[in-house]
Amino acid sequence: MSSRAPDKHLRQLADGNQIPQLGLGVWQIPNGPMCVKAVRWALELGYRHIDTAQAYGNEESVGRALKESGVPRDEVFITTKFWPGSRDPVAEAERSLERLGIDFVDLYLIHWPQGGPTWAWPGMEQARANGYTRSIGVSNFDVRELDEVIATAAVAPVVDQVQFSPFEYRRKLLDGAGERAIAVEAYSPLGTGRHLGNRAVQRLAARVGRTPAQVLLRWCVQQNTIVIPKSTHRDRIEENSRIFDFTLSAEDMAELDALDETGATDRALEEKWW
Ligand code: A2P
């Protein structure tokens, strides 16, 4: 059934480009065979969105998997992120494209606002103008930091990728991004695995006849975010893609909303790591 297929669920970004609502995240997968396999499995299973970053060190494996898969380049949405410990988003984009073995990425994000939220943005705009990326955005930016970028931008960010799950609900950030036509992407939607063991999540999953992972991911979808779970196991990558053939009720959603531990914050992070 096509409506179940992950590649059929697209979201339009404010710049007119379309992004599949589900992607495979490859944070913490080492460069090499494990990463190549995970990405190939995802593409076989119908994923059409892969999320990597310069800081992950595995762009080369993502590129290899894409090539080996035989899936046409224009059918796959590829995101990478500028590592802000470096100075030049344009030069670093060129290096990313070389490692990925492609001519452009679909989305290029500032990975975090190290050194302030605005200094790298002109370089991001230049990377887009050069055709190195179709869309540009940010990651780990608070609402206040989004406003700083927007105030100086010629081209506004269309995405803010943040840690997001029922436990990190960040409702004011989600609402604030929405008001600014910025789509939220949810990273660590499973809490890097630890939310899967939560009793309330497990009870709800049993009640709706789904797995805890599917419930957490479906919650993200119904919050209108783009979601990028990570797994290196084929069966889990498949399980995580089966989230478009059921709906959580308003009561289910409210039960999950209530797990928020951020106080509905507009902050992207509880603590900085840089
Ligand atoms: P693994 O990669 O060994 O399959 P997040 O997306 O929040 O970062 O969570 C990723 C973590 O959750 C990884 O440790 C991953 O393990 C695990 N994981 C991903 N999907 C599932 C699943 N469907 N069931 C159980 N664990 C999962």
PDB file of C-alpha atoms and ligand atoms in Angstrom:
ATOM      1  CA  MET A   1       0.000   0.000   0.000  1.00  0.00           C
ATOM      2  CA  SER A   2       1.603   3.216  -1.127  1.00  0.00           C
ATOM      3  CA  SER A   3       0.338   5.236   1.834  1.00  0.00           C
ATOM      4  CA  ARG A   4       2.425   3.047   4.129  1.00  0.00           C
ATOM      5  CA  ALA A   5       5.581   3.668   2.143  1.00  0.00           C
ATOM      6  CA  PRO A   6       7.928   6.133   3.813  1.00  0.00           C
ATOM      7  CA  ASP A   7       8.838   7.779   0.495  1.00  0.00           C
ATOM      8  CA  LYS A   8       5.240   8.901   0.018  1.00  0.00           C
ATOM      9  CA  HIS A   9       5.206  11.077   3.116  1.00  0.00           C
ATOM     10  CA  LEU A  10       6.711  14.400   2.159  1.00  0.00           C
ATOM     11  CA  ARG A  11       6.682  17.744   3.852  1.00  0.00           C
ATOM     12  CA  GLN A  12       7.036  20.997   1.987  1.00  0.00           C
ATOM     13  CA  LEU A  13       9.687  23.341   3.334  1.00  0.00           C
ATOM     14  CA  ALA A  14       9.246  27.129   3.260  1.00  0.00           C
ATOM     15  CA  ASP A  15      11.591  27.416   0.256  1.00  0.00           C
ATOM     16  CA  GLY A  16       9.363  25.060  -1.762  1.00  0.00           C
ATOM     17  CA  ASN A  17      11.629  22.002  -1.516  1.00  0.00           C
ATOM     18  CA  GLN A  18      10.145  18.737  -0.281  1.00  0.00           C
ATOM     19  CA  ILE A  19      11.596  16.535   2.439  1.00  0.00           C
ATOM     20  CA  PRO A  20      10.536  12.996   3.377  1.00  0.00           C
ATOM     21  CA  GLN A  21       9.108  13.090   6.878  1.00  0.00           C
ATOM     22  CA  LEU A  22      11.086   9.988   7.894  1.00  0.00           C
ATOM     23  CA  GLY A  23      14.840   9.673   7.474  1.00  0.00           C
ATOM     24  CA  LEU A  24      17.631   7.437   8.711  1.00  0.00           C
ATOM     25  CA  GLY A  25      19.951   9.221  11.124  1.00  0.00           C
ATOM     26  CA  VAL A  26      23.535   7.956  11.132  1.00  0.00           C
ATOM     27  CA  TRP A  27      24.971   9.725  14.197  1.00  0.00           C
ATOM     28  CA  GLN A  28      27.259   7.371  16.121  1.00  0.00           C
ATOM     29  CA  ILE A  29      27.551   4.859  13.274  1.00  0.00           C
ATOM     30  CA  PRO A  30      31.264   4.528  12.495  1.00  0.00           C
ATOM     31  CA  ASN A  31      32.440   5.120   8.945  1.00  0.00           C
ATOM     32  CA  GLY A  32      32.781   1.739   7.219  1.00  0.00           C
ATOM     33  CA  PRO A  33      30.753  -1.390   6.532  1.00  0.00           C
ATOM     34  CA  MET A  34      28.268  -0.904   9.362  1.00  0.00           C
ATOM     35  CA  CYS A  35      27.247   2.507   8.073  1.00  0.00           C
ATOM     36  CA  VAL A  36      27.158   1.366   4.444  1.00  0.00           C
ATOM     37  CA  LYS A  37      24.906  -1.546   5.424  1.00  0.00           C
ATOM     38  CA  ALA A  38      22.526   0.550   7.499  1.00  0.00           C
ATOM     39  CA  VAL A  39      22.059   3.090   4.712  1.00  0.00           C
ATOM     40  CA  ARG A  40      21.656   0.390   2.060  1.00  0.00           C
ATOM     41  CA  TRP A  41      19.028  -1.412   4.140  1.00  0.00           C
ATOM     42  CA  ALA A  42      17.161   1.830   4.693  1.00  0.00           C
ATOM     43  CA  LEU A  43      17.131   2.579   0.961  1.00  0.00           C
ATOM     44  CA  GLU A  44      15.989  -0.999   0.204  1.00  0.00           C
ATOM     45  CA  LEU A  45      13.184  -0.599   2.726  1.00  0.00           C
ATOM     46  CA  GLY A  46      11.923   2.585   1.093  1.00  0.00           C
ATOM     47  CA  TYR A  47      13.631   5.309   3.111  1.00  0.00           C
ATOM     48  CA  ARG A  48      14.473   8.236   0.855  1.00  0.00           C
ATOM     49  CA  HIS A  49      16.135  10.531   3.380  1.00  0.00           C
ATOM     50  CA  ILE A  50      19.525  10.123   5.059  1.00  0.00           C
ATOM     51  CA  ASP A  51      20.851  12.509   7.703  1.00  0.00           C
ATOM     52  CA  THR A  52      24.618  12.764   8.202  1.00  0.00           C
ATOM     53  CA  ALA A  53      27.082  15.453   9.300  1.00  0.00           C
ATOM     54  CA  GLN A  54      30.709  16.436   8.911  1.00  0.00           C
ATOM     55  CA  ALA A  55      31.153  15.756  12.631  1.00  0.00           C
ATOM     56  CA  TYR A  56      29.921  12.152  12.284  1.00  0.00           C
ATOM     57  CA  GLY A  57      32.865  11.222  10.063  1.00  0.00           C
ATOM     58  CA  ASN A  58      30.744   8.872   7.959  1.00  0.00           C
ATOM     59  CA  GLU A  59      29.759  10.897   4.868  1.00  0.00           C
ATOM     60  CA  GLU A  60      31.944   8.644   2.755  1.00  0.00           C
ATOM     61  CA  SER A  61      29.951   5.560   3.779  1.00  0.00           C
ATOM     62  CA  VAL A  62      26.659   7.329   3.129  1.00  0.00           C
ATOM     63  CA  GLY A  63      27.879   8.199  -0.355  1.00  0.00           C
ATOM     64  CA  ARG A  64      29.071   4.669  -1.005  1.00  0.00           C
ATOM     65  CA  ALA A  65      25.759   3.179   0.095  1.00  0.00           C
ATOM     66  CA  LEU A  66      23.810   5.609  -2.060  1.00  0.00           C
ATOM     67  CA  LYS A  67      25.892   4.668  -5.081  1.00  0.00           C
ATOM     68  CA  GLU A  68      25.746   0.917  -4.420  1.00  0.00           C
ATOM     69  CA  SER A  69      21.993   1.006  -3.851  1.00  0.00           C
ATOM     70  CA  GLY A  70      21.300   2.003  -7.436  1.00  0.00           C
ATOM     71  CA  VAL A  71      18.571   4.353  -6.229  1.00  0.00           C
ATOM     72  CA  PRO A  72      18.729   7.463  -8.420  1.00  0.00           C
ATOM     73  CA  ARG A  73      20.354  10.432  -6.686  1.00  0.00           C
ATOM     74  CA  ASP A  74      17.346  12.668  -7.308  1.00  0.00           C
ATOM     75  CA  GLU A  75      15.084  10.277  -5.385  1.00  0.00           C
ATOM     76  CA  VAL A  76      17.030  10.564  -2.128  1.00  0.00           C
ATOM     77  CA  PHE A  77      17.111  13.541   0.222  1.00  0.00           C
ATOM     78  CA  ILE A  78      20.582  13.945   1.725  1.00  0.00           C
ATOM     79  CA  THR A  79      21.344  16.212   4.670  1.00  0.00           C
ATOM     80  CA  THR A  80      24.756  17.100   5.996  1.00  0.00           C
ATOM     81  CA  LYS A  81      25.828  19.624   8.607  1.00  0.00           C
ATOM     82  CA  PHE A  82      28.553  22.219   8.822  1.00  0.00           C
ATOM     83  CA  TRP A  83      30.900  21.560  11.747  1.00  0.00           C
ATOM     84  CA  PRO A  84      31.152  25.020  13.348  1.00  0.00           C
ATOM     85  CA  GLY A  85      34.591  24.345  14.815  1.00  0.00           C
ATOM     86  CA  SER A  86      35.728  25.077  11.287  1.00  0.00           C
ATOM     87  CA  ARG A  87      35.492  28.561   9.712  1.00  0.00           C
ATOM     88  CA  ASP A  88      34.211  28.257   6.165  1.00  0.00           C
ATOM     89  CA  PRO A  89      30.843  26.653   5.333  1.00  0.00           C
ATOM     90  CA  VAL A  90      31.534  26.905   1.580  1.00  0.00           C
ATOM     91  CA  ALA A  91      34.896  25.137   1.653  1.00  0.00           C
ATOM     92  CA  GLU A  92      33.554  22.514   4.067  1.00  0.00           C
ATOM     93  CA  ALA A  93      30.532  21.899   1.811  1.00  0.00           C
ATOM     94  CA  GLU A  94      32.914  21.205  -1.065  1.00  0.00           C
ATOM     95  CA  ARG A  95      34.730  18.650   1.083  1.00  0.00           C
ATOM     96  CA  SER A  96      31.433  17.040   2.124  1.00  0.00           C
ATOM     97  CA  LEU A  97      30.336  16.698  -1.496  1.00  0.00           C
ATOM     98  CA  GLU A  98      33.643  15.095  -2.349  1.00  0.00           C
ATOM     99  CA  ARG A  99      33.284  12.563   0.484  1.00  0.00           C
ATOM    100  CA  LEU A 100      29.640  11.907  -0.396  1.00  0.00           C
ATOM    101  CA  GLY A 101      30.461  11.606  -4.118  1.00  0.00           C
ATOM    102  CA  ILE A 102      27.529  13.813  -5.122  1.00  0.00           C
ATOM    103  CA  ASP A 103      27.146  17.255  -6.728  1.00  0.00           C
ATOM    104  CA  PHE A 104      24.862  18.785  -4.124  1.00  0.00           C
ATOM    105  CA  VAL A 105      23.123  17.953  -0.866  1.00  0.00           C
ATOM    106  CA  ASP A 106      19.444  18.631  -0.317  1.00  0.00           C
ATOM    107  CA  LEU A 107      19.899  20.277   3.053  1.00  0.00           C
ATOM    108  CA  TYR A 108      22.916  21.842   4.769  1.00  0.00           C
ATOM    109  CA  LEU A 109      22.610  22.778   8.448  1.00  0.00           C
ATOM    110  CA  ILE A 110      24.824  24.672  10.890  1.00  0.00           C
ATOM    111  CA  HIS A 111      25.332  21.863  13.393  1.00  0.00           C
ATOM    112  CA  TRP A 112      25.220  24.070  16.511  1.00  0.00           C
ATOM    113  CA  PRO A 113      25.569  27.797  17.277  1.00  0.00           C
ATOM    114  CA  GLN A 114      29.201  27.703  18.375  1.00  0.00           C
ATOM    115  CA  GLY A 115      30.701  31.202  18.312  1.00  0.00           C
ATOM    116  CA  GLY A 116      27.206  32.709  18.071  1.00  0.00           C
ATOM    117  CA  PRO A 117      24.246  32.025  15.817  1.00  0.00           C
ATOM    118  CA  THR A 118      24.938  34.372  12.878  1.00  0.00           C
ATOM    119  CA  TRP A 119      28.604  34.330  11.786  1.00  0.00           C
ATOM    120  CA  ALA A 120      28.341  31.202   9.609  1.00  0.00           C
ATOM    121  CA  TRP A 121      25.063  32.130   7.922  1.00  0.00           C
ATOM    122  CA  PRO A 122      26.511  34.184   5.009  1.00  0.00           C
ATOM    123  CA  GLY A 123      28.656  31.156   4.165  1.00  0.00           C
ATOM    124  CA  MET A 124      25.603  28.913   4.273  1.00  0.00           C
ATOM    125  CA  GLU A 125      23.817  31.274   1.882  1.00  0.00           C
ATOM    126  CA  GLN A 126      26.872  31.233  -0.372  1.00  0.00           C
ATOM    127  CA  ALA A 127      26.938  27.407  -0.357  1.00  0.00           C
ATOM    128  CA  ARG A 128      23.325  27.493  -1.521  1.00  0.00           C
ATOM    129  CA  ALA A 129      24.046  30.134  -4.175  1.00  0.00           C
ATOM    130  CA  ASN A 130      26.898  27.931  -5.458  1.00  0.00           C
ATOM    131  CA  GLY A 131      24.445  25.053  -5.886  1.00  0.00           C
ATOM    132  CA  TYR A 132      26.093  22.923  -3.207  1.00  0.00           C
ATOM    133  CA  THR A 133      22.781  22.561  -1.377  1.00  0.00           C
ATOM    134  CA  ARG A 134      19.114  23.085  -2.202  1.00  0.00           C
ATOM    135  CA  SER A 135      18.029  24.190   1.275  1.00  0.00           C
ATOM    136  CA  ILE A 136      19.787  25.657   4.303  1.00  0.00           C
ATOM    137  CA  GLY A 137      18.969  25.550   7.968  1.00  0.00           C
ATOM    138  CA  VAL A 138      20.285  25.152  11.478  1.00  0.00           C
ATOM    139  CA  SER A 139      20.453  22.647  14.315  1.00  0.00           C
ATOM    140  CA  ASN A 140      20.370  23.073  18.080  1.00  0.00           C
ATOM    141  CA  PHE A 141      19.176  26.703  17.787  1.00  0.00           C
ATOM    142  CA  ASP A 142      16.822  28.300  20.346  1.00  0.00           C
ATOM    143  CA  VAL A 143      13.967  30.545  19.210  1.00  0.00           C
ATOM    144  CA  ARG A 144      16.053  33.599  20.149  1.00  0.00           C
ATOM    145  CA  GLU A 145      18.919  32.323  17.988  1.00  0.00           C
ATOM    146  CA  LEU A 146      16.539  31.677  15.091  1.00  0.00           C
ATOM    147  CA  ASP A 147      15.439  35.313  15.328  1.00  0.00           C
ATOM    148  CA  GLU A 148      19.029  36.509  15.259  1.00  0.00           C
ATOM    149  CA  VAL A 149      19.681  34.561  12.064  1.00  0.00           C
ATOM    150  CA  ILE A 150      16.431  35.686  10.462  1.00  0.00           C
ATOM    151  CA  ALA A 151      17.243  39.336  11.271  1.00  0.00           C
ATOM    152  CA  THR A 152      20.463  39.201   9.239  1.00  0.00           C
ATOM    153  CA  ALA A 153      19.557  36.618   6.601  1.00  0.00           C
ATOM    154  CA  ALA A 154      18.965  37.181   2.901  1.00  0.00           C
ATOM    155  CA  VAL A 155      17.696  33.583   2.741  1.00  0.00           C
ATOM    156  CA  ALA A 156      15.976  32.404   5.926  1.00  0.00           C
ATOM    157  CA  PRO A 157      16.626  28.969   7.472  1.00  0.00           C
ATOM    158  CA  VAL A 158      13.894  26.448   6.657  1.00  0.00           C
ATOM    159  CA  VAL A 159      14.785  23.802   9.254  1.00  0.00           C
ATOM    160  CA  ASP A 160      15.847  23.639  12.897  1.00  0.00           C
ATOM    161  CA  GLN A 161      16.976  20.134  13.870  1.00  0.00           C
ATOM    162  CA  VAL A 162      16.754  19.567  17.631  1.00  0.00           C
ATOM    163  CA  GLN A 163      16.574  16.814  20.206  1.00  0.00           C
ATOM    164  CA  PHE A 164      12.845  16.122  20.321  1.00  0.00           C
ATOM    165  CA  SER A 165      10.656  13.388  21.798  1.00  0.00           C
ATOM    166  CA  PRO A 166       7.750  13.191  24.250  1.00  0.00           C
ATOM    167  CA  PHE A 167      10.344  13.576  27.014  1.00  0.00           C
ATOM    168  CA  GLU A 168      11.990  16.529  25.243  1.00  0.00           C
ATOM    169  CA  TYR A 169       8.817  18.040  23.872  1.00  0.00           C
ATOM    170  CA  ARG A 170      10.076  21.717  23.677  1.00  0.00           C
ATOM    171  CA  ARG A 171       6.607  22.921  22.810  1.00  0.00           C
ATOM    172  CA  LYS A 172       7.501  26.617  22.718  1.00  0.00           C
ATOM    173  CA  LEU A 173      10.394  25.875  20.373  1.00  0.00           C
ATOM    174  CA  LEU A 174       8.099  23.843  18.108  1.00  0.00           C
ATOM    175  CA  ASP A 175       5.476  26.612  18.110  1.00  0.00           C
ATOM    176  CA  GLY A 176       8.077  29.363  17.684  1.00  0.00           C
ATOM    177  CA  ALA A 177       9.691  27.586  14.745  1.00  0.00           C
ATOM    178  CA  GLY A 178       6.262  27.058  13.174  1.00  0.00           C
ATOM    179  CA  GLU A 179       5.445  30.763  13.495  1.00  0.00           C
ATOM    180  CA  ARG A 180       8.683  31.485  11.610  1.00  0.00           C
ATOM    181  CA  ALA A 181       7.938  28.916   8.838  1.00  0.00           C
ATOM    182  CA  ILE A 182      10.831  26.754  10.077  1.00  0.00           C
ATOM    183  CA  ALA A 183      10.265  22.995  10.108  1.00  0.00           C
ATOM    184  CA  VAL A 184      11.476  21.107  13.168  1.00  0.00           C
ATOM    185  CA  GLU A 185      13.451  17.923  12.663  1.00  0.00           C
ATOM    186  CA  ALA A 186      13.491  15.566  15.640  1.00  0.00           C
ATOM    187  CA  TYR A 187      16.839  13.984  16.431  1.00  0.00           C
ATOM    188  CA  SER A 188      17.235  11.310  19.104  1.00  0.00           C
ATOM    189  CA  PRO A 189      13.471  10.650  18.905  1.00  0.00           C
ATOM    190  CA  LEU A 190      14.006   7.412  20.855  1.00  0.00           C
ATOM    191  CA  GLY A 191      16.214   9.188  23.397  1.00  0.00           C
ATOM    192  CA  THR A 192      19.161   7.305  21.821  1.00  0.00           C
ATOM    193  CA  GLY A 193      17.294   4.174  22.884  1.00  0.00           C
ATOM    194  CA  ARG A 194      16.590   4.978  26.510  1.00  0.00           C
ATOM    195  CA  HIS A 195      12.947   6.082  26.043  1.00  0.00           C
ATOM    196  CA  LEU A 196      12.094   2.625  24.687  1.00  0.00           C
ATOM    197  CA  GLY A 197      12.214   1.161  28.178  1.00  0.00           C
ATOM    198  CA  ASN A 198       9.889   3.744  29.706  1.00  0.00           C
ATOM    199  CA  ARG A 199       6.898   2.049  31.361  1.00  0.00           C
ATOM    200  CA  ALA A 200       4.310   4.600  30.225  1.00  0.00           C
ATOM    201  CA  VAL A 201       5.519   4.322  26.626  1.00  0.00           C
ATOM    202  CA  GLN A 202       5.500   0.528  26.835  1.00  0.00           C
ATOM    203  CA  ARG A 203       1.967   0.447  28.264  1.00  0.00           C
ATOM    204  CA  LEU A 204       0.653   2.767  25.578  1.00  0.00           C
ATOM    205  CA  ALA A 205       2.412   0.734  22.869  1.00  0.00           C
ATOM    206  CA  ALA A 206       0.837  -2.487  24.144  1.00  0.00           C
ATOM    207  CA  ARG A 207      -2.573  -0.824  24.200  1.00  0.00           C
ATOM    208  CA  VAL A 208      -2.367   0.387  20.583  1.00  0.00           C
ATOM    209  CA  GLY A 209      -0.708  -2.819  19.355  1.00  0.00           C
ATOM    210  CA  ARG A 210       2.542  -1.177  18.233  1.00  0.00           C
ATOM    211  CA  THR A 211       6.134  -1.175  19.421  1.00  0.00           C
ATOM    212  CA  PRO A 212       7.499   1.536  21.723  1.00  0.00           C
ATOM    213  CA  ALA A 213       9.735   2.786  18.894  1.00  0.00           C
ATOM    214  CA  GLN A 214       6.773   3.107  16.521  1.00  0.00           C
ATOM    215  CA  VAL A 215       4.749   4.989  19.122  1.00  0.00           C
ATOM    216  CA  LEU A 216       7.571   7.463  19.842  1.00  0.00           C
ATOM    217  CA  LEU A 217       8.169   8.048  16.128  1.00  0.00           C
ATOM    218  CA  ARG A 218       4.468   8.354  15.330  1.00  0.00           C
ATOM    219  CA  TRP A 219       4.159  10.971  18.073  1.00  0.00           C
ATOM    220  CA  CYS A 220       6.855  13.004  16.277  1.00  0.00           C
ATOM    221  CA  VAL A 221       5.009  12.650  12.960  1.00  0.00           C
ATOM    222  CA  GLN A 222       1.753  13.837  14.527  1.00  0.00           C
ATOM    223  CA  GLN A 223       3.614  16.788  16.069  1.00  0.00           C
ATOM    224  CA  ASN A 224       4.357  17.645  12.436  1.00  0.00           C
ATOM    225  CA  THR A 225       8.099  17.184  12.822  1.00  0.00           C
ATOM    226  CA  ILE A 226      10.491  15.381  10.513  1.00  0.00           C
ATOM    227  CA  VAL A 227      11.986  12.406  12.320  1.00  0.00           C
ATOM    228  CA  ILE A 228      15.362  10.680  11.871  1.00  0.00           C
ATOM    229  CA  PRO A 229      15.731   7.575  14.070  1.00  0.00           C
ATOM    230  CA  LYS A 230      19.084   5.811  14.012  1.00  0.00           C
ATOM    231  CA  SER A 231      19.561   2.051  13.842  1.00  0.00           C
ATOM    232  CA  THR A 232      22.164  -0.346  12.538  1.00  0.00           C
ATOM    233  CA  HIS A 233      19.755  -3.323  12.513  1.00  0.00           C
ATOM    234  CA  ARG A 234      17.704  -4.149   9.438  1.00  0.00           C
ATOM    235  CA  ASP A 235      14.677  -5.341  11.401  1.00  0.00           C
ATOM    236  CA  ARG A 236      14.631  -2.171  13.483  1.00  0.00           C
ATOM    237  CA  ILE A 237      15.112   0.069  10.444  1.00  0.00           C
ATOM    238  CA  GLU A 238      12.060  -1.662   8.976  1.00  0.00           C
ATOM    239  CA  GLU A 239      10.080  -1.435  12.222  1.00  0.00           C
ATOM    240  CA  ASN A 240      10.837   2.291  12.403  1.00  0.00           C
ATOM    241  CA  SER A 241       9.469   2.804   8.896  1.00  0.00           C
ATOM    242  CA  ARG A 242       6.052   1.352   9.780  1.00  0.00           C
ATOM    243  CA  ILE A 243       4.630   4.516  11.231  1.00  0.00           C
ATOM    244  CA  PHE A 244       2.362   5.689   8.435  1.00  0.00           C
ATOM    245  CA  ASP A 245      -0.336   3.035   8.788  1.00  0.00           C
ATOM    246  CA  PHE A 246      -1.736   3.984  12.180  1.00  0.00           C
ATOM    247  CA  THR A 247      -2.782   7.063  14.102  1.00  0.00           C
ATOM    248  CA  LEU A 248      -2.462   7.930  17.761  1.00  0.00           C
ATOM    249  CA  SER A 249      -5.698   9.279  19.214  1.00  0.00           C
ATOM    250  CA  ALA A 250      -5.898  12.701  20.863  1.00  0.00           C
ATOM    251  CA  GLU A 251      -5.860  10.895  24.232  1.00  0.00           C
ATOM    252  CA  ASP A 252      -2.752   8.885  23.289  1.00  0.00           C
ATOM    253  CA  MET A 253      -1.026  12.078  22.170  1.00  0.00           C
ATOM    254  CA  ALA A 254      -1.958  13.881  25.388  1.00  0.00           C
ATOM    255  CA  GLU A 255      -0.608  10.983  27.442  1.00  0.00           C
ATOM    256  CA  LEU A 256       2.717  11.194  25.604  1.00  0.00           C
ATOM    257  CA  ASP A 257       2.771  15.019  25.724  1.00  0.00           C
ATOM    258  CA  ALA A 258       2.564  14.764  29.507  1.00  0.00           C
ATOM    259  CA  LEU A 259       5.940  12.971  29.633  1.00  0.00           C
ATOM    260  CA  ASP A 260       7.709  16.245  28.771  1.00  0.00           C
ATOM    261  CA  GLU A 261      10.618  16.992  31.076  1.00  0.00           C
ATOM    262  CA  THR A 262      11.602  20.337  29.505  1.00  0.00           C
ATOM    263  CA  GLY A 263       8.719  22.427  30.844  1.00  0.00           C
ATOM    264  CA  ALA A 264       7.584  23.127  27.243  1.00  0.00           C
ATOM    265  CA  THR A 265      10.816  25.057  26.730  1.00  0.00           C
ATOM    266  CA  ASP A 266      11.759  27.252  23.767  1.00  0.00           C
ATOM    267  CA  ARG A 267      15.371  26.173  24.289  1.00  0.00           C
ATOM    268  CA  ALA A 268      17.010  23.685  21.964  1.00  0.00           C
ATOM    269  CA  LEU A 269      19.316  22.196  24.584  1.00  0.00           C
ATOM    270  CA  GLU A 270      19.512  21.778  28.310  1.00  0.00           C
ATOM    271  CA  GLU A 271      23.314  22.068  28.225  1.00  0.00           C
ATOM    272  CA  LYS A 272      25.838  23.174  25.659  1.00  0.00           C
ATOM    273  CA  TRP A 273      28.561  20.686  24.713  1.00  0.00           C
ATOM    274  CA  TRP A 274      30.915  23.178  23.069  1.00  0.00           C
TER     275      TRP A 274
HETATM  276  P1  A2P B   1      20.793   0.021  17.134  1.00  0.00           P
HETATM  277  O1  A2P B   1      21.461   1.072  16.291  1.00  0.00           O
HETATM  278  O2  A2P B   1      21.756  -0.923  17.766  1.00  0.00           O
HETATM  279  O3  A2P B   1      19.680  -0.675  16.404  1.00  0.00           O
HETATM  280  P2  A2P B   1      17.784   7.560  18.508  1.00  0.00           P
HETATM  281  O4  A2P B   1      17.230   7.491  17.130  1.00  0.00           O
HETATM  282  O5  A2P B   1      16.892   8.240  19.497  1.00  0.00           O
HETATM  283  O6  A2P B   1      19.173   8.142  18.529  1.00  0.00           O
HETATM  284  O7  A2P B   1      17.919   6.063  19.056  1.00  0.00           O
HETATM  285  C1  A2P B   1      18.853   5.185  18.502  1.00  0.00           C
HETATM  286  C2  A2P B   1      19.097   4.026  19.444  1.00  0.00           C
HETATM  287  O8  A2P B   1      17.914   3.238  19.569  1.00  0.00           O
HETATM  288  C3  A2P B   1      20.178   3.103  18.950  1.00  0.00           C
HETATM  289  O9  A2P B   1      20.882   2.653  20.072  1.00  0.00           O
HETATM  290  C4  A2P B   1      19.398   1.980  18.268  1.00  0.00           C
HETATM  291  O10 A2P B   1      20.119   0.763  18.392  1.00  0.00           O
HETATM  292  C5  A2P B   1      18.132   1.907  19.083  1.00  0.00           C
HETATM  293  N1  A2P B   1      16.966   1.569  18.262  1.00  0.00           N
HETATM  294  C6  A2P B   1      16.593   2.149  17.102  1.00  0.00           C
HETATM  295  N2  A2P B   1      15.434   1.634  16.656  1.00  0.00           N
HETATM  296  C7  A2P B   1      15.075   0.694  17.542  1.00  0.00           C
HETATM  297  C8  A2P B   1      13.975  -0.197  17.631  1.00  0.00           C
HETATM  298  N3  A2P B   1      13.014  -0.191  16.711  1.00  0.00           N
HETATM  299  N4  A2P B   1      13.928  -1.058  18.687  1.00  0.00           N
HETATM  300  C9  A2P B   1      14.899  -1.057  19.621  1.00  0.00           C
HETATM  301  N5  A2P B   1      15.957  -0.239  19.594  1.00  0.00           N
HETATM  302  C10 A2P B   1      16.063   0.636  18.571  1.00  0.00           C
END
